[in-house]
XYZ file of C-alpha atoms in Angstrom:
524
model
C 10.738 50.645 -38.924
C 14.458 49.738 -38.886
C 15.620 46.154 -38.816
C 17.155 46.658 -35.317
C 13.718 47.709 -33.866
C 11.948 44.699 -35.384
C 14.602 42.334 -34.001
C 14.134 43.802 -30.437
C 10.320 43.531 -30.736
C 10.677 39.893 -31.960
C 12.868 38.913 -29.040
C 10.383 40.629 -26.663
C 7.499 38.505 -28.084
C 9.637 35.290 -27.702
C 10.474 36.156 -24.102
C 6.775 36.818 -23.284
C 5.898 33.380 -24.846
C 8.470 31.785 -22.686
C 7.030 33.406 -19.618
C 3.493 32.271 -20.618
C 4.656 28.626 -20.682
C 6.138 27.960 -17.365
C 7.143 24.644 -15.849
C 5.336 24.017 -12.477
C 6.820 21.812 -9.729
C 5.595 18.308 -10.016
C 5.956 18.007 -13.813
C 2.819 20.052 -14.648
C 2.901 22.891 -17.119
C 1.077 26.250 -16.789
C -0.976 26.681 -19.964
C -2.369 30.081 -19.118
C -0.946 32.652 -16.735
C -1.501 36.064 -18.430
C -1.154 37.982 -15.220
C -0.589 37.310 -11.487
C -3.469 36.445 -9.248
C -3.840 35.745 -5.497
C -5.882 32.630 -6.313
C -3.840 29.680 -7.586
C -3.675 25.881 -7.559
C -0.861 23.412 -8.121
C -0.420 19.543 -8.180
C 1.146 18.173 -5.085
C 2.320 14.973 -6.884
C 4.052 14.217 -10.124
C 2.759 12.597 -13.302
C 0.924 9.338 -12.633
C 0.526 5.989 -14.391
C -2.357 3.856 -13.340
C -4.052 0.563 -14.457
C -7.674 0.105 -15.566
C -9.706 -0.643 -12.508
C -7.602 1.317 -10.099
C -8.170 4.728 -8.621
C -6.464 7.891 -9.906
C -5.589 10.139 -6.983
C -4.510 13.773 -7.522
C -3.912 16.257 -4.701
C -4.647 19.875 -5.463
C -2.741 22.438 -3.329
C -4.861 25.645 -3.127
C -3.612 29.190 -2.412
C -5.985 31.957 -1.356
C -8.988 29.871 -2.339
C -10.931 26.859 -1.147
C -12.113 25.728 -4.637
C -10.535 24.466 -7.795
C -11.640 22.651 -10.928
C -10.132 19.351 -12.259
C -10.617 18.025 -15.685
C -9.675 14.650 -17.008
C -9.747 14.520 -20.886
C -8.393 11.988 -23.379
C -5.624 13.116 -25.778
C -7.964 12.077 -28.700
C -10.901 14.141 -27.304
C -13.285 11.269 -26.935
C -13.528 11.468 -23.181
C -13.806 14.446 -20.804
C -15.183 15.033 -17.324
C -14.798 18.094 -15.016
C -15.421 18.493 -11.331
C -15.334 21.249 -8.813
C -13.455 20.359 -5.579
C -13.910 22.278 -2.394
C -11.605 22.233 0.658
C -13.952 21.766 3.620
C -11.301 20.740 6.102
C -9.339 23.958 5.828
C -6.051 22.280 5.303
C -5.390 24.047 1.973
C -5.574 20.890 -0.108
C -8.090 18.537 -1.704
C -7.283 14.982 -2.951
C -9.582 13.945 -5.715
C -10.188 10.239 -6.303
C -11.332 9.044 -9.690
C -12.539 5.395 -10.137
C -11.413 4.279 -13.595
C -13.986 1.372 -13.384
C -16.896 3.793 -13.417
C -15.632 6.368 -15.842
C -18.976 6.883 -17.672
C -20.777 7.791 -14.413
C -18.910 10.783 -12.777
C -21.238 10.937 -9.893
C -19.944 7.427 -8.794
C -16.412 7.830 -10.188
C -15.335 11.092 -8.442
C -14.987 11.552 -4.777
C -12.646 13.263 -2.282
C -10.286 11.380 -0.033
C -11.097 13.521 2.944
C -14.867 13.310 3.907
C -14.799 16.910 5.047
C -13.975 18.025 1.460
C -16.670 18.093 -1.249
C -16.947 17.561 -4.971
C -19.627 18.381 -7.606
C -19.696 17.350 -11.233
C -19.602 20.105 -13.814
C -19.276 18.387 -17.116
C -19.863 14.764 -18.074
C -18.553 12.282 -20.652
C -20.770 11.528 -23.601
C -23.469 8.915 -23.386
C -21.493 6.576 -25.497
C -18.386 6.609 -23.174
C -17.354 3.142 -22.027
C -17.780 2.091 -18.379
C -14.120 1.530 -17.796
C -11.663 4.243 -18.811
C -9.855 3.112 -21.985
C -6.031 2.802 -22.105
C -4.080 5.715 -23.369
C -2.834 9.154 -22.565
C -5.000 11.733 -20.759
C -4.661 15.392 -19.885
C -5.311 16.287 -16.248
C -6.034 20.002 -15.984
C -6.520 21.995 -12.780
C -7.619 25.586 -12.539
C -8.382 28.295 -9.892
C -8.815 31.877 -10.575
C -6.567 32.706 -13.568
C -4.237 29.786 -12.891
C -4.558 26.811 -15.159
C -2.048 23.932 -15.042
C -1.912 20.723 -17.015
C -0.361 17.274 -16.308
C -0.426 13.930 -17.996
C -2.040 10.589 -16.883
C -1.292 7.251 -18.576
C -3.873 4.501 -18.201
C -2.456 0.926 -18.807
C -4.147 -2.424 -19.001
C -4.099 -4.585 -15.854
C -1.455 -7.190 -15.506
C -1.195 -10.650 -13.896
C 2.241 -11.486 -12.376
C 1.444 -14.733 -10.571
C 0.879 -15.710 -6.954
C 2.800 -16.925 -3.940
C 2.072 -18.090 -0.325
C 4.095 -17.848 2.821
C 3.890 -17.647 6.565
C 4.586 -14.597 8.688
C 4.577 -13.985 12.446
C 1.199 -12.955 13.757
C 2.668 -9.661 15.003
C 3.919 -8.626 11.576
C 1.850 -6.521 9.123
C 1.303 -8.662 5.959
C 1.398 -5.530 3.638
C 5.100 -5.254 4.268
C 5.668 -8.808 3.208
C 6.681 -10.107 -0.224
C 5.983 -13.886 -0.192
C 8.313 -14.426 -3.217
C 11.248 -13.416 -1.016
C 10.202 -15.819 1.760
C 9.474 -18.962 -0.102
C 11.186 -22.127 1.118
C 12.175 -25.091 -0.986
C 9.910 -28.068 -1.110
C 6.548 -26.810 -2.507
C 3.727 -25.152 -0.599
C 4.683 -23.543 2.745
C 3.960 -24.996 6.125
C 2.296 -22.541 8.474
C 2.936 -23.206 12.222
C -0.183 -22.775 14.441
C 0.130 -19.254 15.810
C 1.586 -17.730 12.649
C -0.463 -16.089 9.882
C -0.899 -17.661 6.383
C -0.424 -15.113 3.617
C -1.528 -15.650 0.089
C -0.617 -12.977 -2.512
C -2.114 -12.608 -5.930
C -0.173 -10.071 -8.071
C -3.013 -8.800 -10.226
C -3.274 -4.979 -10.930
C -6.469 -3.098 -11.547
C -8.573 -4.488 -8.708
C -8.764 -1.417 -6.504
C -12.222 -0.524 -7.603
C -13.482 -4.082 -7.166
C -11.929 -4.932 -3.867
C -13.534 -2.553 -1.434
C -14.745 -2.939 2.139
C -17.043 -4.183 3.352
C -16.627 -7.247 1.018
C -19.944 -8.917 0.140
C -18.730 -12.063 1.816
C -18.626 -10.310 5.149
C -22.183 -9.035 5.202
C -25.077 -10.695 7.080
C -26.484 -12.056 3.753
C -24.363 -12.753 0.739
C -24.698 -14.740 -2.500
C -22.255 -17.397 -3.670
C -22.908 -16.090 -7.165
C -24.741 -12.887 -7.595
C -25.145 -13.213 -11.352
C -28.734 -12.354 -12.561
C -30.718 -15.492 -12.975
C -28.066 -17.810 -11.507
C -29.047 -21.035 -9.675
C -26.839 -20.586 -6.510
C -26.964 -20.423 -2.731
C -27.324 -17.457 -0.389
C -25.591 -17.486 2.983
C -26.939 -15.919 6.253
C -24.264 -15.257 8.962
C -25.932 -13.649 11.968
C -24.557 -12.874 15.465
C -26.350 -11.051 18.331
C -25.328 -7.465 19.032
C -24.972 -8.382 22.764
C -25.948 -11.003 25.175
C -27.716 -14.310 24.219
C -30.614 -14.315 21.787
C -33.180 -17.173 21.907
C -35.899 -17.866 19.417
C -37.772 -20.792 17.738
C -37.832 -19.025 14.295
C -35.407 -17.488 11.919
C -36.686 -15.091 9.349
C -35.010 -13.812 6.134
C -36.777 -11.161 4.043
C -35.869 -9.688 0.657
C -37.326 -6.423 -0.793
C -40.052 -7.204 -3.116
C -39.158 -6.701 -6.797
C -35.601 -8.114 -6.627
C -36.231 -11.161 -4.363
C -34.759 -14.530 -5.408
C -36.951 -17.585 -6.102
C -36.380 -20.061 -3.294
C -36.141 -23.836 -3.927
C -39.008 -25.106 -1.779
C -38.260 -28.678 -2.609
C -34.533 -28.489 -1.875
C -33.978 -25.413 0.224
C -31.548 -26.025 3.082
C -27.882 -26.770 2.275
C -26.334 -26.074 5.719
C -27.736 -24.726 9.006
C -25.983 -24.495 12.358
C -23.928 -22.512 14.751
C -20.293 -21.501 14.487
C -18.982 -21.471 18.095
C -15.353 -20.511 17.512
C -15.468 -17.900 14.678
C -13.811 -19.953 11.948
C -16.574 -19.926 9.448
C -17.486 -23.578 9.938
C -20.594 -25.036 11.565
C -19.671 -26.645 14.888
C -23.266 -27.449 16.112
C -25.596 -28.564 13.394
C -29.306 -27.462 13.502
C -30.504 -29.522 10.551
C -32.300 -32.173 12.621
C -33.774 -29.385 14.818
C -35.591 -27.850 11.844
C -39.393 -28.542 12.167
C -40.479 -26.773 8.999
C -39.837 -23.781 6.703
C -42.196 -21.448 4.886
C -41.560 -19.546 1.624
C -43.665 -16.517 0.718
C -44.282 -15.122 -2.730
C -42.871 -11.724 -1.699
C -39.357 -13.252 -0.957
C -39.748 -14.128 2.677
C -38.404 -17.267 4.337
C -39.143 -18.467 7.837
C -37.388 -21.483 9.419
C -39.177 -22.914 12.466
C -37.252 -25.127 14.956
C -38.645 -27.862 17.183
C -37.632 -25.991 20.286
C -36.072 -22.478 21.042
C -32.422 -22.174 19.852
C -29.979 -19.972 21.714
C -27.101 -17.996 19.973
C -24.450 -16.246 22.143
C -22.840 -13.016 21.215
C -19.588 -14.767 20.452
C -21.339 -17.322 18.068
C -22.687 -17.040 14.571
C -25.829 -18.645 13.175
C -24.897 -19.901 9.708
C -27.657 -20.783 7.111
C -27.006 -21.616 3.485
C -30.038 -22.159 1.171
C -30.623 -22.756 -2.467
C -32.127 -19.911 -4.649
C -32.537 -18.657 -8.168
C -31.384 -15.026 -8.406
C -33.719 -12.402 -9.965
C -33.104 -11.495 -13.562
C -33.182 -7.886 -12.899
C -29.789 -6.314 -12.014
C -29.395 -3.804 -9.255
C -29.129 -3.601 -5.448
C -31.725 -5.129 -3.200
C -32.189 -5.038 0.540
C -32.229 -8.105 2.799
C -32.915 -8.477 6.480
C -32.353 -11.273 9.080
C -34.462 -11.519 12.228
C -33.888 -13.701 15.252
C -34.726 -13.382 18.872
C -36.341 -9.943 18.505
C -33.240 -8.568 16.722
C -33.117 -7.534 13.044
C -29.992 -6.773 10.977
C -30.041 -5.348 7.415
C -27.865 -6.099 4.431
C -27.740 -5.553 0.739
C -27.056 -7.665 -2.311
C -26.069 -6.505 -5.750
C -27.084 -8.508 -8.859
C -25.397 -7.992 -12.176
C -25.207 -9.823 -15.488
C -21.571 -10.858 -14.764
C -20.616 -12.881 -11.814
C -20.132 -10.917 -8.600
C -17.738 -12.516 -6.031
C -17.595 -12.564 -2.298
C -14.619 -10.238 -2.306
C -16.155 -7.655 -4.645
C -17.559 -7.234 -8.167
C -16.059 -9.860 -10.345
C -13.563 -11.152 -7.728
C -14.220 -14.340 -5.795
C -12.236 -16.160 -3.033
C -12.636 -19.909 -2.747
C -11.116 -22.023 0.060
C -10.960 -25.859 -0.221
C -9.938 -28.151 2.597
C -10.474 -31.753 3.524
C -10.305 -30.741 7.181
C -13.001 -28.006 7.194
C -16.273 -27.120 5.495
C -15.989 -23.338 5.412
C -19.495 -21.859 4.929
C -18.172 -18.392 5.423
C -14.463 -18.249 4.405
C -14.002 -14.504 5.101
C -14.662 -15.175 8.770
C -11.004 -16.336 8.844
C -9.501 -15.208 5.623
C -9.167 -11.460 5.548
C -8.773 -9.870 2.143
C -7.274 -6.533 1.230
C -5.907 -4.940 -1.959
C -2.680 -2.912 -1.943
C -2.750 -0.580 -4.943
C 0.871 0.465 -4.464
C 2.212 -2.993 -5.056
C -0.797 -4.310 -7.153
C -1.253 -7.102 -4.779
C -4.390 -8.818 -3.490
C -3.424 -10.066 0.072
C -5.375 -12.849 1.785
C -4.379 -13.377 5.324
C -5.579 -16.168 7.668
C -5.095 -16.638 11.394
C -3.826 -20.245 11.644
C -5.113 -20.585 15.247
C -8.711 -20.594 13.837
C -7.910 -23.293 11.283
C -7.609 -27.058 11.684
C -4.323 -28.655 10.952
C -4.165 -29.748 7.243
C -3.840 -28.408 3.735
C -5.840 -25.493 2.380
C -6.195 -24.587 -1.313
C -6.969 -20.854 -1.770
C -8.131 -19.685 -5.137
C -8.788 -16.205 -6.448
C -11.178 -15.998 -9.468
C -11.320 -12.810 -11.476
C -14.134 -12.328 -13.936
C -13.569 -11.671 -17.653
C -15.430 -8.401 -17.403
C -13.054 -7.221 -14.685
C -9.823 -8.165 -16.424
C -9.295 -5.994 -19.516
C -7.804 -8.583 -21.773
C -11.069 -10.620 -21.537
C -9.508 -13.643 -19.970
C -10.879 -15.268 -16.795
C -8.032 -15.239 -14.283
C -7.754 -18.231 -11.823
C -4.812 -18.323 -9.450
C -4.500 -21.061 -6.691
C -1.994 -21.384 -3.850
C -1.835 -24.044 -1.139
C -0.448 -24.039 2.441
C -0.395 -26.549 5.203
C -1.256 -25.750 8.891
C 0.834 -27.843 11.322
C 1.749 -27.759 15.009
C 4.943 -25.742 15.705
C 8.106 -27.857 15.672
C 11.769 -27.469 16.259
C 13.984 -30.329 15.072
C 17.572 -31.271 14.487
C 19.033 -29.488 17.413
C 22.852 -29.584 16.947
C 25.988 -27.935 18.322
C 29.272 -27.492 16.570
C 32.603 -26.204 17.977
C 34.794 -24.161 15.761
C 37.831 -22.820 17.648
C 36.409 -21.092 20.657
C 32.947 -20.630 19.234
C 30.001 -22.946 19.808
C 27.275 -22.779 17.191
C 23.888 -24.013 18.239
C 21.219 -24.459 15.498
C 17.882 -26.176 14.857
C 15.326 -26.379 12.120
C 11.775 -25.043 12.673
C 8.457 -24.613 10.858
C 7.910 -21.236 12.500
C 7.740 -18.200 10.172
C 10.952 -16.381 9.278
C 11.720 -13.433 11.637
C 10.034 -15.185 14.549
C 11.783 -14.287 17.731
C 13.296 -17.155 19.794
C 15.728 -17.701 22.606
C 18.586 -20.171 22.665
C 20.002 -20.969 26.204
C 23.332 -22.490 26.999
C 23.924 -23.856 30.601
C 27.075 -25.384 32.027
C 27.593 -26.510 35.720
C 30.935 -27.562 37.162
C 32.312 -27.638 40.792
C 29.437 -25.701 42.237
C 29.310 -22.893 39.714
C 26.840 -22.431 36.914
C 27.453 -20.687 33.663
C 24.221 -19.408 31.777
C 24.084 -17.582 28.473
C 20.974 -16.583 26.580
C 20.974 -15.532 22.822
C 18.023 -13.708 21.362
C 17.663 -14.505 17.727
C 15.089 -14.819 14.905
C 14.222 -17.694 12.420
C 16.141 -17.334 9.183
C 14.634 -17.456 5.700
C 15.577 -21.198 5.428
C 13.825 -22.114 8.639
C 17.112 -22.313 10.600
C 17.410 -20.724 14.057
C 21.033 -20.384 15.213
C 23.335 -18.661 17.761
C 26.991 -18.503 18.488
C 28.271 -18.904 22.042
C 31.798 -18.602 23.691
C 31.833 -21.314 26.329
C 34.224 -20.680 29.263
C 35.389 -24.251 29.108
C 34.866 -27.723 27.662
C 32.645 -30.430 29.253
C 29.030 -31.209 29.640
C 26.389 -28.519 28.746
C 22.734 -28.214 28.114
C 21.090 -26.290 25.328
C 17.477 -25.397 24.862
C 15.255 -23.266 22.585
C 12.272 -21.187 23.809
C 9.355 -19.518 21.962
C 7.002 -17.136 23.720
C 8.639 -18.084 27.079
C 8.014 -21.731 26.505
C 10.790 -24.321 25.942
C 10.050 -25.936 22.534
C 13.331 -27.842 22.146
C 15.536 -29.429 24.820
C 17.143 -29.202 27.191
C 19.564 -31.368 25.391
C 22.801 -32.482 26.861
C 25.858 -31.985 24.664
C 29.543 -32.544 25.161
C 31.675 -29.511 24.283
C 35.005 -30.540 22.879
C 37.285 -28.456 20.703
C 36.399 -28.712 17.004
C 34.017 -31.581 17.565
C 30.367 -31.600 16.356
C 27.875 -33.021 18.766
C 24.198 -33.634 18.240
C 21.347 -33.991 20.764
């Protein structure tokens, strides 16, 4: 064979190798494509970086097939799991969700974002694989027919970047807010009644732990669900409809994982929350005639006379227990007035919080004794910004200062440190102060200071009457970041005028009489 022929064949082999290693849109690489096929799959998104404890989400776009395989494997070869994803919705795509907190249990770790799609586990990690996916680089491989594409995934340790609190208008979505950009000077924020209080904890890796419904929103929850813990359980029961009346309240646990009840010191709090703020407004402690504890985990509270609970009220009952020493999930039921609701509690060696496994929310206030804080404080985790958002409707809180603490267990945070972050805010009645007017040339600037949240919509009115004619001008404005609300007017003349500020069609400042003179500052 002549050298020229060998060179041509060598170039042909190199060309074929280049064809066999093609770059696929989205950063993935085709690792095998020996010949064309009608069945194919591709990634809809680019390479991803996730934190331990968050969800990995990869969308597979299918062509001429409704099924594809997805494998996640470590670069070192010590972890591998494969699933088969089927498009049941017919939209040509399947989004696979992988929970990095349950990596050693693929049945619990893998699911589809669309309930119409399905997933089945094909291969599992070794029995020695850790529960939480270790940090490092992973290969993510999708295949359908003869198409096989690979992408990369980096798992990083979770981070703690601090916390902040602020107020927002009740009409504004808190997940669009960054409290660090809205902080005012002078310490903790003041939240005007009617606004929402927002506390943000910037901690990544909580997506798996903070899921709905949170334990603290269920009809029965534990203050501390650690196995063997001396703690309290809380019942929060409301009728499904109408008013329910009964002389007995019954709580039952499934035998085998029922707590031990302190018969000598049982009741901590019992009463009725009449305004949905998580606090007892009508105590029933003196109405309790007796209570009975059974060996199978049953508890009956008998009252002196029948008690009525309306459908807009909540019966709150907190009692002392010792949790079972066996971990796992147990059923609990609450019966009152012929109506029974069911709940579940999960016990584990590490502390399980009222927000989710290893995450606890604590609210302290000298103004309120919150038996069920999540009645008022809504908790949600934003995985895109790695932020735990706690939002409270201030109309359901008494005026005063509230300390809100997020506690994250050492088993949840990968560096082994217990994370405790506290923010405070003060609820106060709305106020508008320091109304002033300044004339600069032909412009009149009217301003005031308010504790209403930034971006709150307000109206400033200027009225002038002279020789039987009235001049009226309204300026629509919003509260600034510094709490100042202001508008500029062009008065038709000098003289006496009135200024006022309205919020929600109600005058909250003024009318104040001012004297408009050129280049003179006047204050009401």
